[in-house]
């Protein structure tokens, strides 16, 4: 089943501001809330707009979506056709604005969206790490060690939170507490996280002293990563399962490496192609020359034809940067820059004067100007 574009779902443009996204969501949430709307597909539409808002209102998730589309969240498993798990997303503030401060996280007859996290297994949060690379590191690939502080599974209790597990006697194992709340739209069933078991549905006779019963601890660790050749500024690399520890036995989140590539003093990059400004003398431009030209992997001999002009562009095929996906190399484009000497010796000046007397200004380009000088 093809999923709708999140921007289309909320009816906003791709460059919409945070305020515009929130305003669009408020309007649609009020229209399609299943306990208010009379439309037959209100529940499905309501799920759809919640998912869109949960992604587009988060700067990191929005950036991932803009780059990878729905595939960025295909592994999150929200159940059914939904690809993004937003059960951890807190909608309470915006729903409070729409329906009143007494509005809670759940809906009568409509559980699982915007409500309690409950005691089900949940994937750990993804982590975005920004890495600066030199031009050469990005072009040729490299190995990096990144240092992170993340929530890891507690080794002392193996992530259980303690020993002597018993069912929470307050929520009876559901991890949630429900209550009826009255609003101007009527009475709604609200669902909140159980404050005794923190949503796990269980308590312990002996709480783990290391993680204080959470099953997770903050730890600092080094991760070795191979960065492929050809990455560029703004590219992301996903490291699966190395992010935050999951909750209630859920899988770890992922790490997304986002790259910023430094400039090069000589080469300018355009995707897989590379541009090089090459200075040449007037005589080299006029007479032509075979000249050594630097490339990413050593100098090559380039034939510069006679009569070359500043701005002429010569291609060296297959000497550019390898595409990060296909491995196919781009080209190098050498842009000629004819350099006019700023100072001349007496002998050089005489030679140029002889060239002037020889009729160099009789070329067609000069004749067009002379025509309007009469």
Short mmCIF file of C-alpha atoms in Angstrom, two decimals:
data_model
loop_
_atom_site.label_atom_id
_atom_site.label_comp_id
_atom_site.label_asym_id
_atom_site.label_seq_id
_atom_site.Cartn_x
_atom_site.Cartn_y
_atom_site.Cartn_z
CA UNK A 1 0.00 0.00 0.00
CA UNK A 2 1.46 3.37 -1.01
CA UNK A 3 1.66 5.85 1.84
CA UNK A 4 0.67 9.45 1.28
CA UNK A 5 3.23 12.21 1.37
CA UNK A 6 3.29 13.69 4.90
CA UNK A 7 3.27 17.26 3.58
CA UNK A 8 0.19 16.48 1.47
CA UNK A 9 -1.52 14.86 4.46
CA UNK A 10 -1.21 18.08 6.45
CA UNK A 11 -1.77 20.30 3.42
CA UNK A 12 1.48 22.27 3.81
CA UNK A 13 4.43 22.98 1.52
CA UNK A 14 7.81 21.27 1.89
CA UNK A 15 9.33 24.48 3.24
CA UNK A 16 6.55 25.05 5.78
CA UNK A 17 7.62 26.48 9.12
CA UNK A 18 7.17 24.72 12.45
CA UNK A 19 4.29 27.05 13.28
CA UNK A 20 2.55 26.33 9.95
CA UNK A 21 2.85 22.57 10.50
CA UNK A 22 1.44 22.82 14.01
CA UNK A 23 -1.41 25.04 12.86
CA UNK A 24 -2.33 22.62 10.06
CA UNK A 25 -2.31 19.69 12.47
CA UNK A 26 -4.50 21.49 15.02
CA UNK A 27 -7.09 22.24 12.35
CA UNK A 28 -7.16 18.67 10.98
CA UNK A 29 -7.07 17.01 14.41
CA UNK A 30 -10.12 18.98 15.49
CA UNK A 31 -11.92 18.06 12.25
CA UNK A 32 -11.18 14.32 12.22
CA UNK A 33 -11.06 13.36 15.89
CA UNK A 34 -13.03 10.06 15.87
CA UNK A 35 -15.04 11.00 18.96
CA UNK A 36 -16.13 14.26 17.31
CA UNK A 37 -16.18 13.72 13.54
CA UNK A 38 -19.13 12.10 11.83
CA UNK A 39 -17.15 11.16 8.72
CA UNK A 40 -16.87 7.36 8.15
CA UNK A 41 -13.10 7.45 7.56
CA UNK A 42 -12.34 9.86 10.42
CA UNK A 43 -10.38 7.32 12.45
CA UNK A 44 -8.07 6.44 9.56
CA UNK A 45 -7.55 10.08 8.66
CA UNK A 46 -6.85 10.91 12.29
CA UNK A 47 -4.12 8.24 12.46
CA UNK A 48 -2.68 9.58 9.22
CA UNK A 49 -2.39 13.19 10.36
CA UNK A 50 -0.91 12.15 13.72
CA UNK A 51 1.81 10.18 11.97
CA UNK A 52 2.56 13.07 9.60
CA UNK A 53 2.75 15.57 12.45
CA UNK A 54 4.92 13.31 14.63
CA UNK A 55 7.53 13.22 11.84
CA UNK A 56 7.36 16.76 10.45
CA UNK A 57 7.33 18.46 13.87
CA UNK A 58 10.62 16.76 14.81
CA UNK A 59 13.62 18.43 13.13
CA UNK A 60 15.76 15.25 12.93
CA UNK A 61 12.92 13.02 11.70
CA UNK A 62 11.82 15.65 9.20
CA UNK A 63 15.36 15.81 7.78
CA UNK A 64 15.45 12.01 7.48
CA UNK A 65 12.05 12.01 5.78
CA UNK A 66 13.06 14.75 3.33
CA UNK A 67 16.13 12.70 2.33
CA UNK A 68 14.81 9.13 2.40
CA UNK A 69 11.00 9.45 2.33
CA UNK A 70 8.94 6.79 4.12
CA UNK A 71 11.87 4.37 3.83
CA UNK A 72 13.58 6.28 6.67
CA UNK A 73 11.07 4.76 9.11
CA UNK A 74 10.27 1.45 7.45
CA UNK A 75 11.97 -0.50 10.22
CA UNK A 76 10.13 1.14 13.10
CA UNK A 77 7.02 -1.03 12.88
CA UNK A 78 4.04 0.88 14.19
CA UNK A 79 1.77 -2.00 13.25
CA UNK A 80 -0.48 -2.40 10.25
CA UNK A 81 0.41 -0.22 7.30
CA UNK A 82 2.01 2.48 9.42
CA UNK A 83 5.76 2.64 8.95
CA UNK A 84 6.62 5.10 11.73
CA UNK A 85 6.11 4.22 15.37
CA UNK A 86 4.86 7.39 17.06
CA UNK A 87 3.39 5.80 20.18
CA UNK A 88 6.17 7.51 22.13
CA UNK A 89 5.24 10.90 20.73
CA UNK A 90 3.60 13.24 23.24
CA UNK A 91 0.50 14.80 21.69
CA UNK A 92 -0.91 15.93 25.03
CA UNK A 93 0.17 19.56 24.76
CA UNK A 94 -1.37 20.18 21.36
CA UNK A 95 -4.50 18.16 22.15
CA UNK A 96 -4.82 20.21 25.32
CA UNK A 97 -4.78 23.35 23.17
CA UNK A 98 -7.48 21.91 20.90
CA UNK A 99 -9.81 20.13 23.31
CA UNK A 100 -9.03 21.76 26.65
CA UNK A 101 -6.52 21.12 29.43
CA UNK A 102 -8.51 18.19 30.81
CA UNK A 103 -8.00 16.21 27.61
CA UNK A 104 -5.71 13.24 28.15
CA UNK A 105 -3.72 11.03 25.87
CA UNK A 106 -6.28 8.37 24.86
CA UNK A 107 -9.64 8.27 23.15
CA UNK A 108 -12.81 6.34 23.87
CA UNK A 109 -12.81 3.29 21.63
CA UNK A 110 -9.63 4.46 19.89
CA UNK A 111 -6.50 3.29 21.66
CA UNK A 112 -2.90 3.17 20.58
CA UNK A 113 -2.36 6.70 19.26
CA UNK A 114 -1.17 9.60 21.36
CA UNK A 115 -1.84 7.65 24.53
CA UNK A 116 0.24 5.77 27.02
CA UNK A 117 3.29 3.90 25.97
CA UNK A 118 2.07 0.93 27.92
CA UNK A 119 4.21 -2.09 28.63
CA UNK A 120 4.84 -3.27 25.08
CA UNK A 121 8.34 -3.64 23.64
CA UNK A 122 9.51 -0.46 21.95
CA UNK A 123 12.46 0.31 19.76
CA UNK A 124 15.09 2.62 21.25
CA UNK A 125 15.44 6.14 19.98
CA UNK A 126 17.54 6.86 16.90
CA UNK A 127 20.58 9.10 17.29
CA UNK A 128 21.94 11.59 14.75
CA UNK A 129 25.69 12.23 14.88
CA UNK A 130 27.25 15.00 12.80
CA UNK A 131 30.76 14.26 11.53
CA UNK A 132 33.21 16.62 9.84
CA UNK A 133 35.34 15.08 7.10
CA UNK A 134 38.26 16.42 5.14
CA UNK A 135 37.87 16.55 1.35
CA UNK A 136 40.15 13.52 0.93
CA UNK A 137 38.37 11.49 3.65
CA UNK A 138 35.06 11.99 1.86
CA UNK A 139 36.48 11.25 -1.60
CA UNK A 140 38.46 8.11 -0.72
CA UNK A 141 36.55 6.85 2.31
CA UNK A 142 37.97 6.35 5.77
CA UNK A 143 37.52 4.70 9.14
CA UNK A 144 36.37 6.81 12.08
CA UNK A 145 35.91 6.30 15.79
CA UNK A 146 32.90 8.13 17.20
CA UNK A 147 32.33 8.61 20.91
CA UNK A 148 28.75 8.57 22.19
CA UNK A 149 26.88 8.60 25.46
CA UNK A 150 23.71 6.53 25.11
CA UNK A 151 21.14 4.65 27.13
CA UNK A 152 22.42 1.07 27.18
CA UNK A 153 20.83 -2.09 28.54
CA UNK A 154 21.81 -2.46 32.18
CA UNK A 155 24.31 -5.30 32.47
CA UNK A 156 23.65 -5.81 36.18
CA UNK A 157 20.03 -6.90 35.67
CA UNK A 158 20.19 -7.70 31.95
CA UNK A 159 17.75 -4.90 31.28
CA UNK A 160 15.04 -6.33 33.55
CA UNK A 161 15.17 -3.56 36.14
CA UNK A 162 15.39 -5.92 39.08
CA UNK A 163 14.51 -9.39 40.34
CA UNK A 164 11.41 -10.91 41.82
CA UNK A 165 9.06 -9.62 39.14
CA UNK A 166 5.43 -9.10 40.12
CA UNK A 167 2.50 -7.63 38.23
CA UNK A 168 1.91 -4.00 39.12
CA UNK A 169 -1.03 -3.92 41.52
CA UNK A 170 -2.02 -0.38 40.50
CA UNK A 171 -2.47 -0.85 36.73
CA UNK A 172 -2.83 -4.65 36.92
CA UNK A 173 -0.07 -5.14 34.35
CA UNK A 174 -1.43 -2.84 31.62
CA UNK A 175 1.10 -0.08 32.23
CA UNK A 176 -1.67 2.50 31.91
CA UNK A 177 -4.30 4.17 34.02
CA UNK A 178 -7.66 5.21 32.56
CA UNK A 179 -10.20 7.76 33.70
CA UNK A 180 -13.19 9.64 32.31
CA UNK A 181 -12.74 13.36 31.69
CA UNK A 182 -15.44 15.83 30.74
CA UNK A 183 -14.78 18.43 28.02
CA UNK A 184 -16.94 20.72 25.95
CA UNK A 185 -17.08 17.94 23.35
CA UNK A 186 -18.40 15.42 25.86
CA UNK A 187 -16.86 12.80 28.13
CA UNK A 188 -13.66 11.17 26.96
CA UNK A 189 -11.66 8.27 28.29
CA UNK A 190 -8.13 9.39 29.02
CA UNK A 191 -5.19 7.07 29.32
CA UNK A 192 -1.98 7.93 31.17
CA UNK A 193 1.19 6.05 32.09
CA UNK A 194 1.02 4.27 35.42
CA UNK A 195 3.10 6.27 37.89
CA UNK A 196 3.96 3.23 39.99
CA UNK A 197 5.55 1.00 37.33
CA UNK A 198 6.35 3.81 34.84
CA UNK A 199 4.41 1.98 32.14
CA UNK A 200 6.20 -1.36 32.37
CA UNK A 201 3.24 -3.18 33.95
CA UNK A 202 5.49 -4.82 36.50
CA UNK A 203 7.26 -4.11 39.76
CA UNK A 204 10.18 -5.80 41.49
CA UNK A 205 10.77 -7.12 44.94
CA UNK A 206 14.44 -6.24 44.49
CA UNK A 207 15.01 -3.14 42.37
CA UNK A 208 18.35 -3.03 40.52
CA UNK A 209 20.60 -0.57 42.32
CA UNK A 210 22.54 0.27 39.15
CA UNK A 211 19.70 1.30 36.86
CA UNK A 212 17.14 2.09 39.62
CA UNK A 213 14.63 -0.24 38.01
CA UNK A 214 14.66 1.35 34.55
CA UNK A 215 16.62 -1.46 32.87
CA UNK A 216 18.84 1.11 31.15
CA UNK A 217 21.91 3.12 32.13
CA UNK A 218 23.82 5.97 30.50
CA UNK A 219 27.13 4.72 29.15
CA UNK A 220 29.95 6.22 27.12
CA UNK A 221 31.26 4.08 24.27
CA UNK A 222 33.38 4.22 21.13
CA UNK A 223 31.99 2.92 17.83
CA UNK A 224 34.21 2.14 14.83
CA UNK A 225 32.57 2.99 11.51
CA UNK A 226 33.67 2.60 7.90
CA UNK A 227 32.74 5.66 5.85
CA UNK A 228 32.40 4.75 2.17
CA UNK A 229 34.14 6.65 -0.61
CA UNK A 230 32.10 9.39 -2.23
CA UNK A 231 30.01 10.75 0.64
CA UNK A 232 29.14 14.44 0.45
CA UNK A 233 27.84 17.17 2.72
CA UNK A 234 24.31 16.36 3.88
CA UNK A 235 24.59 12.62 3.16
CA UNK A 236 23.58 10.28 5.96
CA UNK A 237 24.83 6.80 6.79
CA UNK A 238 22.64 4.50 8.87
CA UNK A 239 24.24 2.20 11.45
CA UNK A 240 21.51 -0.24 12.34
CA UNK A 241 20.96 -1.32 15.95
CA UNK A 242 23.70 0.78 17.54
CA UNK A 243 21.50 3.55 18.95
CA UNK A 244 19.61 3.84 22.25
CA UNK A 245 18.63 0.61 24.00
CA UNK A 246 15.04 -0.49 23.49
CA UNK A 247 12.37 -0.50 26.19
CA UNK A 248 10.70 -3.61 27.59
CA UNK A 249 12.88 -5.85 25.43
CA UNK A 250 12.52 -3.81 22.24
CA UNK A 251 15.38 -3.54 19.73
CA UNK A 252 18.03 -0.84 19.85
CA UNK A 253 17.55 2.29 17.80
CA UNK A 254 19.80 3.26 14.90
CA UNK A 255 22.59 5.78 14.53
CA UNK A 256 22.53 8.18 11.59
CA UNK A 257 25.85 9.75 10.66
CA UNK A 258 25.40 13.07 8.90
CA UNK A 259 28.43 14.45 7.08
CA UNK A 260 29.91 17.88 6.55
CA UNK A 261 32.79 17.86 4.05
CA UNK A 262 35.51 20.51 4.10
CA UNK A 263 36.47 22.38 0.95
CA UNK A 264 39.71 21.76 -0.99
CA UNK A 265 42.23 24.49 -1.87
CA UNK A 266 42.35 23.34 -5.51
CA UNK A 267 39.34 21.21 -6.41
CA UNK A 268 35.66 22.15 -6.31
CA UNK A 269 33.12 19.37 -6.10
CA UNK A 270 29.77 19.10 -7.87
CA UNK A 271 28.30 15.71 -7.00
CA UNK A 272 30.65 13.14 -8.55
CA UNK A 273 32.31 15.70 -10.83
CA UNK A 274 35.29 17.87 -9.92
CA UNK A 275 36.22 21.30 -11.26
CA UNK A 276 39.75 22.66 -11.44
CA UNK A 277 40.74 26.21 -12.41
CA UNK A 278 43.98 25.96 -14.40
CA UNK A 279 46.09 29.08 -15.02
CA UNK A 280 47.92 29.17 -18.38
CA UNK A 281 50.08 31.80 -20.03
CA UNK A 282 49.11 33.86 -23.08
CA UNK A 283 51.58 31.94 -25.23
CA UNK A 284 50.26 28.56 -24.01
CA UNK A 285 46.74 29.67 -24.86
CA UNK A 286 47.75 31.01 -28.29
CA UNK A 287 50.08 28.22 -29.38
CA UNK A 288 48.62 25.27 -27.49
CA UNK A 289 50.54 23.06 -25.08
CA UNK A 290 50.61 19.65 -23.42
CA UNK A 291 50.51 20.42 -19.71
CA UNK A 292 50.65 18.34 -16.52
CA UNK A 293 47.39 18.74 -14.61
CA UNK A 294 46.71 17.57 -11.02
CA UNK A 295 43.84 15.12 -10.44
CA UNK A 296 42.53 13.28 -7.37
CA UNK A 297 44.94 10.39 -7.99
CA UNK A 298 48.01 11.96 -9.56
CA UNK A 299 48.97 14.26 -12.42
CA UNK A 300 47.91 13.57 -16.00
CA UNK A 301 49.05 15.12 -19.30
CA UNK A 302 46.33 17.36 -20.78
CA UNK A 303 46.37 18.65 -24.36
CA UNK A 304 45.40 22.33 -24.40
CA UNK A 305 44.55 23.29 -28.02
CA UNK A 306 45.92 26.40 -29.74
CA UNK A 307 43.65 29.43 -29.53
CA UNK A 308 42.20 28.48 -26.13
CA UNK A 309 40.31 31.19 -24.26
CA UNK A 310 39.69 31.96 -20.60
CA UNK A 311 36.64 30.01 -19.46
CA UNK A 312 37.15 27.14 -21.93
CA UNK A 313 36.35 23.83 -20.25
CA UNK A 314 38.23 20.59 -20.95
CA UNK A 315 37.03 17.21 -19.64
CA UNK A 316 39.17 14.43 -18.18
CA UNK A 317 36.79 11.48 -18.23
CA UNK A 318 36.51 9.10 -15.27
CA UNK A 319 38.89 11.00 -12.99
CA UNK A 320 36.22 12.42 -10.70
CA UNK A 321 34.69 11.03 -7.49
CA UNK A 322 33.12 7.59 -7.13
CA UNK A 323 29.35 7.69 -6.64
CA UNK A 324 28.62 6.52 -3.09
CA UNK A 325 25.88 4.15 -4.32
CA UNK A 326 26.97 2.90 -7.76
CA UNK A 327 30.74 3.37 -7.47
CA UNK A 328 30.82 4.94 -10.96
CA UNK A 329 33.32 7.77 -11.18
CA UNK A 330 32.51 11.24 -12.40
CA UNK A 331 34.76 13.48 -14.50
CA UNK A 332 37.20 16.30 -13.91
CA UNK A 333 36.50 19.55 -15.74
CA UNK A 334 39.52 21.78 -16.24
CA UNK A 335 38.51 25.43 -16.61
CA UNK A 336 41.20 27.49 -18.35
CA UNK A 337 42.27 30.85 -16.97
CA UNK A 338 44.54 32.80 -19.30
CA UNK A 339 46.79 34.87 -17.05
CA UNK A 340 47.97 38.26 -18.35
CA UNK A 341 51.36 39.24 -16.86
CA UNK A 342 51.14 42.21 -14.52
CA UNK A 343 54.75 43.28 -15.09
CA UNK A 344 56.90 42.93 -18.20
CA UNK A 345 60.64 43.14 -18.66
CA UNK A 346 61.95 45.55 -21.29
CA UNK A 347 62.53 42.69 -23.72
CA UNK A 348 59.04 41.22 -23.12
CA UNK A 349 57.47 44.62 -23.67
CA UNK A 350 59.21 44.98 -27.06
CA UNK A 351 57.96 41.55 -28.10
CA UNK A 352 54.37 42.45 -27.23
CA UNK A 353 54.69 45.73 -29.15
CA UNK A 354 55.79 43.75 -32.20
CA UNK A 355 52.71 41.53 -31.77
CA UNK A 356 50.49 44.61 -31.75
CA UNK A 357 52.12 45.81 -34.99
CA UNK A 358 51.53 42.37 -36.52
CA UNK A 359 47.76 42.92 -36.56
CA UNK A 360 46.52 40.85 -33.60
CA UNK A 361 43.56 43.20 -33.29
CA UNK A 362 42.21 42.26 -36.71
CA UNK A 363 40.36 39.20 -35.39
CA UNK A 364 36.53 39.17 -35.95
CA UNK A 365 35.89 39.78 -32.25
CA UNK A 366 37.66 43.16 -32.50
CA UNK A 367 36.04 44.14 -35.80
CA UNK A 368 32.57 44.17 -34.21
CA UNK A 369 33.70 46.80 -31.69
CA UNK A 370 35.56 48.88 -34.29
CA UNK A 371 32.37 49.12 -36.36
CA UNK A 372 30.71 51.24 -33.67
CA UNK A 373 33.77 53.40 -33.01
CA UNK A 374 33.40 55.37 -36.29
#
